[in-house]
Structures are given as C-alpha cells and as structure tokens.
Coordinates of C-alpha atoms and ligand atoms in Angstrom, one line a residue:
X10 CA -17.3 -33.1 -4.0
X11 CA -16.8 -31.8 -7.5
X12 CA -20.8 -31.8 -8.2
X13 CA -20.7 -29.7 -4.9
X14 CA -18.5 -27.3 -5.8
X15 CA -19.7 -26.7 -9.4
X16 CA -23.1 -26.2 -7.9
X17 CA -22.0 -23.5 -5.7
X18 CA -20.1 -22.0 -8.8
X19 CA -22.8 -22.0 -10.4
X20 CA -25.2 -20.5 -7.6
X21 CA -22.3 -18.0 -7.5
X22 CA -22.6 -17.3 -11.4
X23 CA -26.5 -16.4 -10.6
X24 CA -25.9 -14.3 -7.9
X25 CA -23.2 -12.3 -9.9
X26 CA -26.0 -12.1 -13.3
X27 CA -28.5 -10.8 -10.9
X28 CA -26.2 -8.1 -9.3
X29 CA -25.0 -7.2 -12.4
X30 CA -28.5 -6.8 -13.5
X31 CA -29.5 -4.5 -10.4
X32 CA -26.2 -2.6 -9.0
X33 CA -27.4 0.3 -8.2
X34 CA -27.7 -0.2 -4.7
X35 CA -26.8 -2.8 -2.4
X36 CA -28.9 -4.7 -0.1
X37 CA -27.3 -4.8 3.1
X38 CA -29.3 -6.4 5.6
X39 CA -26.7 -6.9 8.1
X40 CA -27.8 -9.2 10.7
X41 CA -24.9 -12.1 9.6
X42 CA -22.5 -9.1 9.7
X43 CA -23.7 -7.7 12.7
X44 CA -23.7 -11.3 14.3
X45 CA -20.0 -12.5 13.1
X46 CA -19.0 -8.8 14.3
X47 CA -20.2 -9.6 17.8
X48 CA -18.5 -12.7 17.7
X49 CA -14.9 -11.2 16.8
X50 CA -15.5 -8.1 19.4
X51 CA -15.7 -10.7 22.2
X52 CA -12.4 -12.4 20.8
X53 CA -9.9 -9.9 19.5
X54 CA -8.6 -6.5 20.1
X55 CA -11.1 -4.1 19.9
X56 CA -8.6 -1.6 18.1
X57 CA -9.0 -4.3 15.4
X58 CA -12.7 -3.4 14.8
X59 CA -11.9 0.5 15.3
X60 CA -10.7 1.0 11.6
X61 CA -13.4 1.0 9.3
X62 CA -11.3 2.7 6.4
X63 CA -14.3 1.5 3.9
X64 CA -17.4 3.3 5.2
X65 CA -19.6 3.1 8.6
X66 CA -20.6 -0.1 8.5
X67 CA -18.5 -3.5 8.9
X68 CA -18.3 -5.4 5.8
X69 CA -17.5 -9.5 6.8
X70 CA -16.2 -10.8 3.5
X71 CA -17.8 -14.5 2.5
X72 CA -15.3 -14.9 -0.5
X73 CA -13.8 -13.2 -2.9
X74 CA -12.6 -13.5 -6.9
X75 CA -11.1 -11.6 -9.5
X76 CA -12.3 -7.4 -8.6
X77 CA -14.9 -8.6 -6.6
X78 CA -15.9 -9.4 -2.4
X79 CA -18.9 -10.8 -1.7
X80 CA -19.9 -10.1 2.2
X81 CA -22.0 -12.6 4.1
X82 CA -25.8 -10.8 3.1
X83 CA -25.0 -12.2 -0.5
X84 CA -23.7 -8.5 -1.9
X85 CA -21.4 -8.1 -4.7
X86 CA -18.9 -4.6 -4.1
X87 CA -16.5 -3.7 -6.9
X88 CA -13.2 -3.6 -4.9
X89 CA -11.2 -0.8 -5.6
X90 CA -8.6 -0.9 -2.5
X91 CA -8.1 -5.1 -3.0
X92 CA -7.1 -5.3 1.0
X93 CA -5.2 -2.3 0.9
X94 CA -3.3 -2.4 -2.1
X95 CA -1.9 -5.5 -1.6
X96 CA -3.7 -7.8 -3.6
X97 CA -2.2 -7.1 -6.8
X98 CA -3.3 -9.3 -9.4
X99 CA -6.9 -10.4 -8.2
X100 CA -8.6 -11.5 -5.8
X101 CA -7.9 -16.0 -5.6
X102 CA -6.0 -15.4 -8.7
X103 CA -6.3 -19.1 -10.3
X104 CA -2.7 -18.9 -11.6
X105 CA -0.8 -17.3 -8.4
X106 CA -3.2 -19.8 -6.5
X107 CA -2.4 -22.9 -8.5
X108 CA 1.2 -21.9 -7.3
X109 CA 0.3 -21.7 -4.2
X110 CA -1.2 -24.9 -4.2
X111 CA 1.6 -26.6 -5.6
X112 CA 4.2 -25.8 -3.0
X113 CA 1.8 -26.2 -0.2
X114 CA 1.8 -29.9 -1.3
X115 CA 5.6 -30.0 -2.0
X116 CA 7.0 -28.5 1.2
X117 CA 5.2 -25.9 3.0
X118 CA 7.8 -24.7 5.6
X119 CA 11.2 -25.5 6.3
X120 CA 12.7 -22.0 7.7
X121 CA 15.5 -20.9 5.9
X122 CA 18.3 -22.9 8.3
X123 CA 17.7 -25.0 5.4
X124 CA 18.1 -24.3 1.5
X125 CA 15.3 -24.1 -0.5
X126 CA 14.5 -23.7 -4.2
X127 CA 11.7 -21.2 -3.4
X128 CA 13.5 -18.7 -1.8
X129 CA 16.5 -18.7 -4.2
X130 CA 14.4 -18.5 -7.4
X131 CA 12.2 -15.4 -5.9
X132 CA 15.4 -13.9 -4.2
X133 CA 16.7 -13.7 -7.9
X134 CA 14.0 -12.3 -9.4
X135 CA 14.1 -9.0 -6.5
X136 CA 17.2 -8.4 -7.9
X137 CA 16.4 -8.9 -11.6
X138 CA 13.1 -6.4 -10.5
X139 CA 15.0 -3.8 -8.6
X140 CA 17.1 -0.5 -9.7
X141 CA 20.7 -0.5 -9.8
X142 CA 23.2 -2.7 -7.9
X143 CA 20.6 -4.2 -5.2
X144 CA 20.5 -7.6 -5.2
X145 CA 20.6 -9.4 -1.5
X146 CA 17.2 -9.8 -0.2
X147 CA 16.3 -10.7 3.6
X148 CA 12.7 -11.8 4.1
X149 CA 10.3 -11.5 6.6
X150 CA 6.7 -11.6 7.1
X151 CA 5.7 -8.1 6.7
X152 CA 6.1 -4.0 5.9
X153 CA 6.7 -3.3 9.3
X154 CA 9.2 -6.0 9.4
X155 CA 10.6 -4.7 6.2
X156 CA 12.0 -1.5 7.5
X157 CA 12.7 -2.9 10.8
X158 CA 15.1 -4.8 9.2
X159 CA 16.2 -1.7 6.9
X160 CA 16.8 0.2 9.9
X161 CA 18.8 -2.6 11.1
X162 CA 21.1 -2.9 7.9
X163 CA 21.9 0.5 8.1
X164 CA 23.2 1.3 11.5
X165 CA 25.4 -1.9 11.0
X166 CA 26.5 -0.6 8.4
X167 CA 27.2 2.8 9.2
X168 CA 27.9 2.2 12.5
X169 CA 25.4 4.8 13.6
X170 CA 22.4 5.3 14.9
X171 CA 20.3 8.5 14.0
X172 CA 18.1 8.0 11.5
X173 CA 16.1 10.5 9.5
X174 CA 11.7 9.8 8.6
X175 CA 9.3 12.2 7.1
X176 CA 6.6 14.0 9.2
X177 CA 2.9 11.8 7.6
X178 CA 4.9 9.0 6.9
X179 CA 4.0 5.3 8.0
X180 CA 6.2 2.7 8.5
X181 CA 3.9 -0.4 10.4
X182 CA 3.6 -1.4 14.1
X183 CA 6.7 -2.8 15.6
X184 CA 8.4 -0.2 17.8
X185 CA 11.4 1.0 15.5
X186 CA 8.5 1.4 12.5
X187 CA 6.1 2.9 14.9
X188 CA 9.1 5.5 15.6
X189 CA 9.6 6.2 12.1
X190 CA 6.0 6.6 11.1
X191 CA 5.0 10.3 11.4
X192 CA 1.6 10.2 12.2
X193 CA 0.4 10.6 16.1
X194 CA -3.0 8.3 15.4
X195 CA -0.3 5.4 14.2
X196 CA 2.5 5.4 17.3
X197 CA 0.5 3.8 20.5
X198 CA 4.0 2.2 21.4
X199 CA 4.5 4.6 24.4
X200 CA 8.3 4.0 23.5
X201 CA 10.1 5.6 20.9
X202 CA 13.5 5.4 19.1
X203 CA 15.1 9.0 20.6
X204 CA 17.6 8.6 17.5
X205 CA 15.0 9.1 14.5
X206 CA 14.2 12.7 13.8
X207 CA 11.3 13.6 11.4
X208 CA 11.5 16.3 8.9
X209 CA 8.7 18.5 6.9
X210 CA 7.2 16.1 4.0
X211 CA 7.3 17.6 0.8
X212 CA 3.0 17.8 0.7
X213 CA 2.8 20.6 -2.1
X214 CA -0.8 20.9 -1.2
X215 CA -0.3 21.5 2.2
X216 CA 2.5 23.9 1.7
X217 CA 2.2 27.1 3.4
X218 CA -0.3 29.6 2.5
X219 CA 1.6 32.0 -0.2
X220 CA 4.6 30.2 -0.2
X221 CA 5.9 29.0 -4.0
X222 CA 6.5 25.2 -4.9
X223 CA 9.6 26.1 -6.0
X224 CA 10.3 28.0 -2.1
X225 CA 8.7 25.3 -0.4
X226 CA 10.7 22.3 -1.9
X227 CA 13.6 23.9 -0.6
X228 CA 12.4 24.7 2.4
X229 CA 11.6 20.5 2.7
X230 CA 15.4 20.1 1.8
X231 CA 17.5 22.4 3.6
X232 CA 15.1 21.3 6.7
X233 CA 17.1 17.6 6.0
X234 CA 20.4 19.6 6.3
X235 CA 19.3 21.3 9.5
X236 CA 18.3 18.6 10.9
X237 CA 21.2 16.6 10.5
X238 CA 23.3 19.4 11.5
X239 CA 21.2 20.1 14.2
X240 CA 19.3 17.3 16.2
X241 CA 22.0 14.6 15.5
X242 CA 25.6 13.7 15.7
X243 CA 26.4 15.1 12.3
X244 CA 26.0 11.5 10.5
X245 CA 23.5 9.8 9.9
X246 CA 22.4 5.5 9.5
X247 CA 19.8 6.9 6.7
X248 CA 17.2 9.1 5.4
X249 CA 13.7 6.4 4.9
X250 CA 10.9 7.5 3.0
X251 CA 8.0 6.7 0.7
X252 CA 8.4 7.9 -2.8
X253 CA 4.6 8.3 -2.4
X254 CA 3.5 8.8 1.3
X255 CA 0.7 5.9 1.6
X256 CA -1.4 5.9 4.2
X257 CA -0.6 9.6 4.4
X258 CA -2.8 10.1 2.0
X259 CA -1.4 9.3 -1.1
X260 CA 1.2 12.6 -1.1
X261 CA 3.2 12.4 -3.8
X262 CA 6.9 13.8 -3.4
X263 CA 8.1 16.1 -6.6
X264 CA 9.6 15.4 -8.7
X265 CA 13.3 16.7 -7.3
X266 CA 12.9 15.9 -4.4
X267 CA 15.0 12.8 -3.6
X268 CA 17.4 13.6 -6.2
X269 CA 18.0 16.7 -4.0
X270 CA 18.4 14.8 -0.7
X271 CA 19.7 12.4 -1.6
X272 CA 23.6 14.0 -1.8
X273 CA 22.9 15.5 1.3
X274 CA 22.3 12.4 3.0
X275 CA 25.5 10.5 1.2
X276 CA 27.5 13.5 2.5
X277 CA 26.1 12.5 6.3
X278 CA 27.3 9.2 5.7
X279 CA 23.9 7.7 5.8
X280 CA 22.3 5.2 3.3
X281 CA 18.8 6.4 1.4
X282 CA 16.3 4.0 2.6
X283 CA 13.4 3.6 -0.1
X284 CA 10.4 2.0 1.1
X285 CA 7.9 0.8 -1.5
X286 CA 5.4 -1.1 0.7
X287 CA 2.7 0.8 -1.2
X288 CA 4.3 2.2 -4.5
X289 CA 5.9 -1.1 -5.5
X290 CA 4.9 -3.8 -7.9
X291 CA 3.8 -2.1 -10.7
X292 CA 1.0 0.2 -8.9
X293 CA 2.4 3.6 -9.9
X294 CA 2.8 2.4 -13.7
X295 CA 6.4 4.0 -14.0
X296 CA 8.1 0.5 -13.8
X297 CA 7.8 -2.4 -11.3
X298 CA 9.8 -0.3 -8.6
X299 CA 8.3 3.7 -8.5
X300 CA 11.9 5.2 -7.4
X301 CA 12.9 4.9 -11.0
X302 CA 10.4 7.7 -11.6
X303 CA 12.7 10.3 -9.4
X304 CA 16.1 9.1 -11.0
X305 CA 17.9 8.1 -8.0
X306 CA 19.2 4.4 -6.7
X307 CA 18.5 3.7 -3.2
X308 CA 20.8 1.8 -1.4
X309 CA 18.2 -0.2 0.8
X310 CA 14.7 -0.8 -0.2
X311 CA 11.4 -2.7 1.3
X312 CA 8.5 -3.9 -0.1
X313 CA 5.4 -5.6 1.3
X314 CA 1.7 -5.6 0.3
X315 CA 1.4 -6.3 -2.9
X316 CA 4.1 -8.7 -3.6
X317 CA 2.6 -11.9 -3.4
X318 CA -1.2 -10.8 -3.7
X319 CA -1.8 -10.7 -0.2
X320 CA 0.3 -13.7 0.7
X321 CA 2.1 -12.2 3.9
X322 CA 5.6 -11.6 2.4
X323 CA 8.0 -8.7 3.6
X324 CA 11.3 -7.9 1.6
X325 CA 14.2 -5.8 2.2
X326 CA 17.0 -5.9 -0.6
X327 CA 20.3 -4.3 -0.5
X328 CA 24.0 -4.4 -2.3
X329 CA 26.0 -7.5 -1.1
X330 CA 28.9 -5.0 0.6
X331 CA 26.0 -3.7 3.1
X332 CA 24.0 -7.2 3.4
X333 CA 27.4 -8.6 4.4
X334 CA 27.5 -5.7 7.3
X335 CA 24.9 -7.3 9.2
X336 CA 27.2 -10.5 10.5
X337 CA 25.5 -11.3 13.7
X338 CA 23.1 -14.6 14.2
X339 CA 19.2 -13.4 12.9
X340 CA 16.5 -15.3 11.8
X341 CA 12.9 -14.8 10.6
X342 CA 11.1 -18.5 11.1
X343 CA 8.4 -17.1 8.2
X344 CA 11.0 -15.4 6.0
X345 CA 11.5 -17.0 2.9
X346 CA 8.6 -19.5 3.5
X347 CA 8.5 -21.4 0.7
X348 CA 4.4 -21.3 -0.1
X349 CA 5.5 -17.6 0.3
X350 CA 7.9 -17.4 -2.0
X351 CA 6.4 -19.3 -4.3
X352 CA 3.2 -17.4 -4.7
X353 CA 5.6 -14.0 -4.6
X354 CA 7.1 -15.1 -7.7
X355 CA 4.1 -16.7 -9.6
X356 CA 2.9 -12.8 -8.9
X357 CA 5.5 -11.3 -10.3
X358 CA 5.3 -13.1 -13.3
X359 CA 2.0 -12.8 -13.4
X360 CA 2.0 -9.2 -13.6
X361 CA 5.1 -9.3 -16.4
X362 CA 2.9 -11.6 -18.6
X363 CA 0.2 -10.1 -18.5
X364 CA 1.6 -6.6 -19.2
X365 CA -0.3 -5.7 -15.8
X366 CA 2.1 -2.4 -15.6
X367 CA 1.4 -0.8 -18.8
X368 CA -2.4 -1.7 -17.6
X369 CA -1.8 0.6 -14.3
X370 CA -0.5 2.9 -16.5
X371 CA -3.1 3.1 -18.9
X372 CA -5.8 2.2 -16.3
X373 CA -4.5 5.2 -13.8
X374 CA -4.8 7.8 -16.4
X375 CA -8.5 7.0 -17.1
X376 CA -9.2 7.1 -13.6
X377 CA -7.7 10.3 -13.2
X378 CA -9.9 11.7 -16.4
X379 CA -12.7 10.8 -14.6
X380 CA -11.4 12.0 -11.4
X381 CA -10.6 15.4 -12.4
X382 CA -13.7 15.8 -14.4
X383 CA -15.6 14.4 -11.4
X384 CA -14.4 17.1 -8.9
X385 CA -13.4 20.0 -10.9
X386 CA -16.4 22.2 -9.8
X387 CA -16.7 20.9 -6.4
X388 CA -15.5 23.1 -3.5
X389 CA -15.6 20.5 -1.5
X390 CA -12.5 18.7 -3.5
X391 CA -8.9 20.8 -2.3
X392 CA -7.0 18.3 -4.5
X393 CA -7.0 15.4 -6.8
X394 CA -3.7 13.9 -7.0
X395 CA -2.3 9.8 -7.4
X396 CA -0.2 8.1 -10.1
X397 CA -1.0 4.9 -12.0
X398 CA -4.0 3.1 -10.1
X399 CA -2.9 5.2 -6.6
X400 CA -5.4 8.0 -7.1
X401 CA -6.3 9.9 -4.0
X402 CA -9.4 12.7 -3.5
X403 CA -9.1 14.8 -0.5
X404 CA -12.2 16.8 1.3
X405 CA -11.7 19.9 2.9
X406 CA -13.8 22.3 4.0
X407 CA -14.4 25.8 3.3
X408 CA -11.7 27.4 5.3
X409 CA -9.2 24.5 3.8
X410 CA -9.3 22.1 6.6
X411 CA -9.3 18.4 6.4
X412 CA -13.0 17.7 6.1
X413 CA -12.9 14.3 7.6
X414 CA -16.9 13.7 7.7
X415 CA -17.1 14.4 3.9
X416 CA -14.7 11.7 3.3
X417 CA -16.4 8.8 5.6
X418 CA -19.6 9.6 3.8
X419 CA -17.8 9.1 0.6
X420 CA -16.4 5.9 0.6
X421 CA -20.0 5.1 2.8
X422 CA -22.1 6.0 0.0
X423 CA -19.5 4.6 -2.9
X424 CA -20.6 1.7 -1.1
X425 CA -23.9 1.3 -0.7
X426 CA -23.4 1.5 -4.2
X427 CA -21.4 -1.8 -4.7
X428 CA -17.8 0.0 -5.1
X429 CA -15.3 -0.4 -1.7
X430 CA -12.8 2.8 -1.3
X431 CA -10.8 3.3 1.3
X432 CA -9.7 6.4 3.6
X433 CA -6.1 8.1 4.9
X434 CA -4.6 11.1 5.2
X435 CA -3.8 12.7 8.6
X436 CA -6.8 14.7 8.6
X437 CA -8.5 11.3 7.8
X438 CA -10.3 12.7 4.5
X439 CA -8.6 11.5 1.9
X440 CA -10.1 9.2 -0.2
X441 CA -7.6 6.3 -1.3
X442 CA -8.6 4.7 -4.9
X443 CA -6.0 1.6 -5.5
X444 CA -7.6 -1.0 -7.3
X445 CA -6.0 -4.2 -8.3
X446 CA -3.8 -4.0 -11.0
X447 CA -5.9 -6.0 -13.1
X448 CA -8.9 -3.6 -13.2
X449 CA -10.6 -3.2 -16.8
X450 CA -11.9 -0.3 -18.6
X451 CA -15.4 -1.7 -17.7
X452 CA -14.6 -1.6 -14.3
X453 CA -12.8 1.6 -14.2
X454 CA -16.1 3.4 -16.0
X455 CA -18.1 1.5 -13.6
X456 CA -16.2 2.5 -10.5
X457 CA -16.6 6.5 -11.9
X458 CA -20.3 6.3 -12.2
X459 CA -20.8 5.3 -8.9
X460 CA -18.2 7.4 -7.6
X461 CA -20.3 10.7 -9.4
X462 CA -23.3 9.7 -7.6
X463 CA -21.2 8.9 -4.2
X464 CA -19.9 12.7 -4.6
X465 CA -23.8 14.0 -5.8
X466 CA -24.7 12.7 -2.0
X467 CA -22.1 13.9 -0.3
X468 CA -21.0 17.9 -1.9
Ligands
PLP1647 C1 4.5 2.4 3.3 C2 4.3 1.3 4.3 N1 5.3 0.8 4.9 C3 5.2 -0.2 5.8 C4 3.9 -0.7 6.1 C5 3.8 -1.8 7.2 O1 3.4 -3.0 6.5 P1 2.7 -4.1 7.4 O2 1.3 -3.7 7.7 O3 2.7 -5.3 6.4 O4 3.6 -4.4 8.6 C6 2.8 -0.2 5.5 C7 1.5 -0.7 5.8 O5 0.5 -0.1 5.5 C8 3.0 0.9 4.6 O6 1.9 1.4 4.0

C-alpha cells in the first residue's frame, strides 16, 4: 500500500517535472473528458453541465494539490479560481487535511442535538475573527443556507418582513436567496419573496453616462431611502449586501457607501446584513472579514466558501440579543458537523500562521501591477478593478457593452495555456482572477505571462 502510493507520488513528481519543463500549451486530448462527461449528462441535471465558467471545454479533475488540478488527459492547469474561491489555503492542504482526518476517525457526525467539542472551539474562534460585538454563530451547510438563515434572524427579530438586496447581487439557490439575488440568469425558482425589494448597486463603472461618482453614489443611497419609503411598510427586517458583489462580477462598493446606508437602514428599524461568502477569510487582504475596510459593524453576517477550504461549511454569526430572537425549534442535521468544523478551524489557523492575509495583500497588488500594465492599451478592457487576490477584468465592446464572447475566449485561451480563470458579471464578461490564498510570486508571474498571451489571442 505504501510502496503503491509512493510510486504514484512519484509518477506524479515526473509528470509535474515534465509540465513544468513544457507549459506552454496544454495537451488536451479529451476523449476520458468527453467519456466521463457523457457519463454525468446521462445521470445529473443537465443545468449542472451548462456552466462552464472556465472556458469551452469541460475540464474533469483527476486530483488535485497545492495551486494545481490535474484533469484526467494527465494536464497540469495553474488554478487561479481554486473551486470558486473557496479553497483557500490549497488544494488537499496536508495540514487542514490531517485535521480532517483526525476527526473523521474520532467522531464524524453527531448533529448538534448533542454537544460537541468541534463546534464550540470553531464557534469561538467566528467570534474572536469577526468585527465588533458578533459572536453567536448558527451553522449550516452552505452560502445559500447562510443568508437564508440571516434573513430568518432578522424578521424575528424585527418582527418584519421587507427586506432590502442589491440589483447584481447573488445570494445562492434556495428560494429566499434566489429572491435576494439580483441577477435574472440566477432566479429559476418561479416563486419569489414579494417582501424583498432591490435597489441600484453602487457599479461606479456602470454608472450612467456623464453622471459624477460623487452624483451617482448618492443617487445609489437616496434610492435606499425611496425605496423604503416607497415600496415597503416604512420598516424594514434589513438591508443584505456584498461588500464586493461576487459573482456580479467582482463590483466593488466605494468606499462610503455602507457607512452611508447604513443610518438609513437603523433609522428603518432594519438590521445591516453583511454577507461575505466571497470577500471573507482573508481574500480581500484588509483583515480576515473585508467589512472592516468600509468602517461599519454589521449586525448579521454569513460566510461560506472559503472557510474550511472547500469543506461544505455555511456560517451566519450575530449578537447574543438577536440570536436569542429566533426561539422556535430549528435544526440543520450538517450544521456544526464536526469533520466540518474541525477542518473550518484547522483553516483558519492555517491562514493566521502562515500570515496567508498579508500574502493576499501583498500577492493582490502584484497581480493588479500586472493587470493594469496588461490591459492599459487595450480597448477591449472597460475596467480593471479587484482587491487583494479578487481581481476582476471586464470586456466590452466598442460601444461599451458587455463583450461576453471576448471574455469566454479569455479564460479558453488562459487555458489551453495551463492557467484556469473563471467568468461573472451580468453581461457574462468579466473575468474573475481569485487564486488561493497561498499563491507565490512564482505563480503570480507565471499566471501574468500566460494571461498576456491569453489577451494577445483574444484583443
Ligand atoms: C456572495 C455569495 N453568497 C452566497 C452564495 C451561495 O453559496 P452556496 O453556493 O454555498 O450556497 C454565493 C455562492 O456563490 C455567493 O457568492
């Protein structure tokens, strides 16, 4: 068994020498990919199959370490999305999986009727991670999940039910996060929470054409205050949003912007509702939680993704006086899982030891360099915009339109070169760069190389 698997480490070690050698282009053949595709077609949703965010060809991943997939044709791709933002520190990372392991062999699930150390020991370190006064977590299985749960918190607690979301927003897939996300592709639910009303996201780049920042940023928040005053009873359950609008396309809200909503949703009785699905762990390189960055203190927030490196782990944290609100019998049979939780938290520290923030930080700025040097005389390229290691590109066309085409054969041609990118935006031509948080300064040199020639292809 061990000879075994040292042999194939070391058949692995060969592979990677000889890729390394020639990594200009990959050698996809395709007919195990095309096979294995035919096989999950037959079996799952076909909606499944449908979102090819990484290029035009399926990609069926063999195994994975560190930056690197390896697809079932043998080739090696650079991974700059690591499963869409969510694995954090690495692909298998031996530490976060030796944690793993350990629990899986100590208990592996007892749902949280009973008490378990797991649970407690992560549930402590949320609120030694989060801003301010939050520090009673309720955990589920995913994003979507998350907010649901959010959402939940806040009309018990308020005792209403209207509820404010940004236009290009995304929430997940359950039907109160398919309500809340503000993006037609993204609600198939047919049903819809009547009581959430969206509002004008504060997309600078997309602001209208002659209009200031300045003008526009109010604009975005007297359009909360009409709103209110407007399409709902007066007061409000919350305001949820994404300090940096994810699968919108990485839009980044300015600077004022929540510190400027935020009064006007206390003032409507409503809680803010920060949801850091994306932004959170570290990404952004502002802190572990990005909110910080805009200097206001949520009273809810939700994390997902990232948190335990692709371990399916959903969070929502809160104060104890609004936890306490929600006093009827609820249960998640996943949440607080203690393999979960116990791989959240060997992430977490993971990313404290190893300084993995400062890295996004550092990381995120040398991507940008290249970024900005990359596209600054290219038409095609409206905007380059991202913090930390959440750097986005977006095509449009010469009258300014979202130049979706451009973008797929982007991230195609990024990687036939070896490097995996993914897509968003509503126009679907934004290119979403979000490597794990552990890239290098190899890597990151690496990553703009190809991504010169992927643009030399495409402009
Ligand atoms: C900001 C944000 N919130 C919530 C979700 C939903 O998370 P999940 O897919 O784990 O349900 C996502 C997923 O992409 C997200 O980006």
């Amino acid at each position: 068994m061990v000879v075994e698997h040292e042999a194939r480490g070391k058949a692995h070690t060969m592979i990677d020498e000889a890729l390394t050698v020639e990594r200009t282009q990959v050698q996809t053949r395709g007919e195990r990919t095309r096979a294995l595709r035919a096989r999950q077609d037959a079996v799952v949703y076909p909606a499944v199959g449908r979102l090819q965010l990484y290029g035009d060809e399926p990609l069926a991943v063999d195994r994975a370490s560190g930056m690197y997939l390896y697809d079932v044709e043998g080739n090696r791709y650079l991974d700059f999305f690591g499963g869409i933002l969510t694995v954090s520190v690495g692909h298998c990372n031996e530490e976060v999986t030796e944690a793993t392991i350990r629990q899986l062999k100590r208990a592996q699930h007892t749902s949280t009727l009973f008490v378990n150390e797991a649970m407690v020991a992560f549930a402590e370190k949320m609120r030694d991670v989060t801003p301010g006064d939050l520090s009673v977590s309720f955990f589920t299985s995913s994003g979507s999940e998350a907010n649901e749960t959010a959402i939940m918190t806040a009309r018990m607690y308020t005792g209403r039910t209207d509820v404010i979301a940004l236009r290009h927003g995304y929430s997940g897939r359950t039907q109160t996060a398919m309500s809340l996300t503000g993006q037609a592709p993204w609600r198939s639910g047919l049903v819809y929470d009547g009581y959430i009303k969206h509002v004008r996201n504060p997309n600078m780049y997309r602001r209208p054409a002659g209009m200031s920042e300045d003008a526009y940023l109010d604009l975005c928040v007297s359009e909360v205050e009409d709103v209110i005053s407007s399409s709902t009873e007066g007061r409000i359950a919350a305001f949820i949003a994404e300090p940096i609008q994810g699968v919108g396309g990485f839009v980044v809200a300015p600077q004022d912007y929540f510190r400027r909503v935020k009064p006007i949703v206390e003032e409507a009785g409503g809680l803010l509702i920060i949801d850091e699905v994306q932004t959170g762990w570290g990404r952004t390189g502002v802190g572990m939680c990005a909110i910080g960055h805009w200097g206001v203190q949520p009273d809810v927030m939700t994390f997902a993704k990232g948190v335990a490196n692709g371990y399916p782990v959903g969070v929502t944290i809160t104060t104890p006086e609004i936890a306490a609100a929600v006093d009827h019998l609820t249960l998640a049979t996943f949440g607080g899982n203690p393999v979960a939780m116990a791989t959240a938290l060997a992430t977490v520290e993971y990313i404290e030891r190893h300084g993995l923030v400062r890295n996004a930080a550092e990381r995120g700025r040398q991507l940008r360099a290249h970024l900005e040097r990359l596209c600054s005389q290219r038409a095609c390229v409206g905007e380059v915009r991202g913090m930390g290691l959440m750097q986005a590109i977006e095509f449009v066309a010469d009258d300014g339109r979202p130049d979706a085409a451009r973008a797929g054969a982007f991230v195609s041609a990024a990687r036939r070169h070896g490097l995996i990118l993914g897509k968003g935006g509503m126009g679907g031509n934004v290119i979403r760069i979000a490597p794990p948080l552990i890239v290098t300064a190899e890597q990151i040199e690496e990553a703009a190389r190809v991504m010169g020639l992927a643009l030399q292809e495409v402009a």
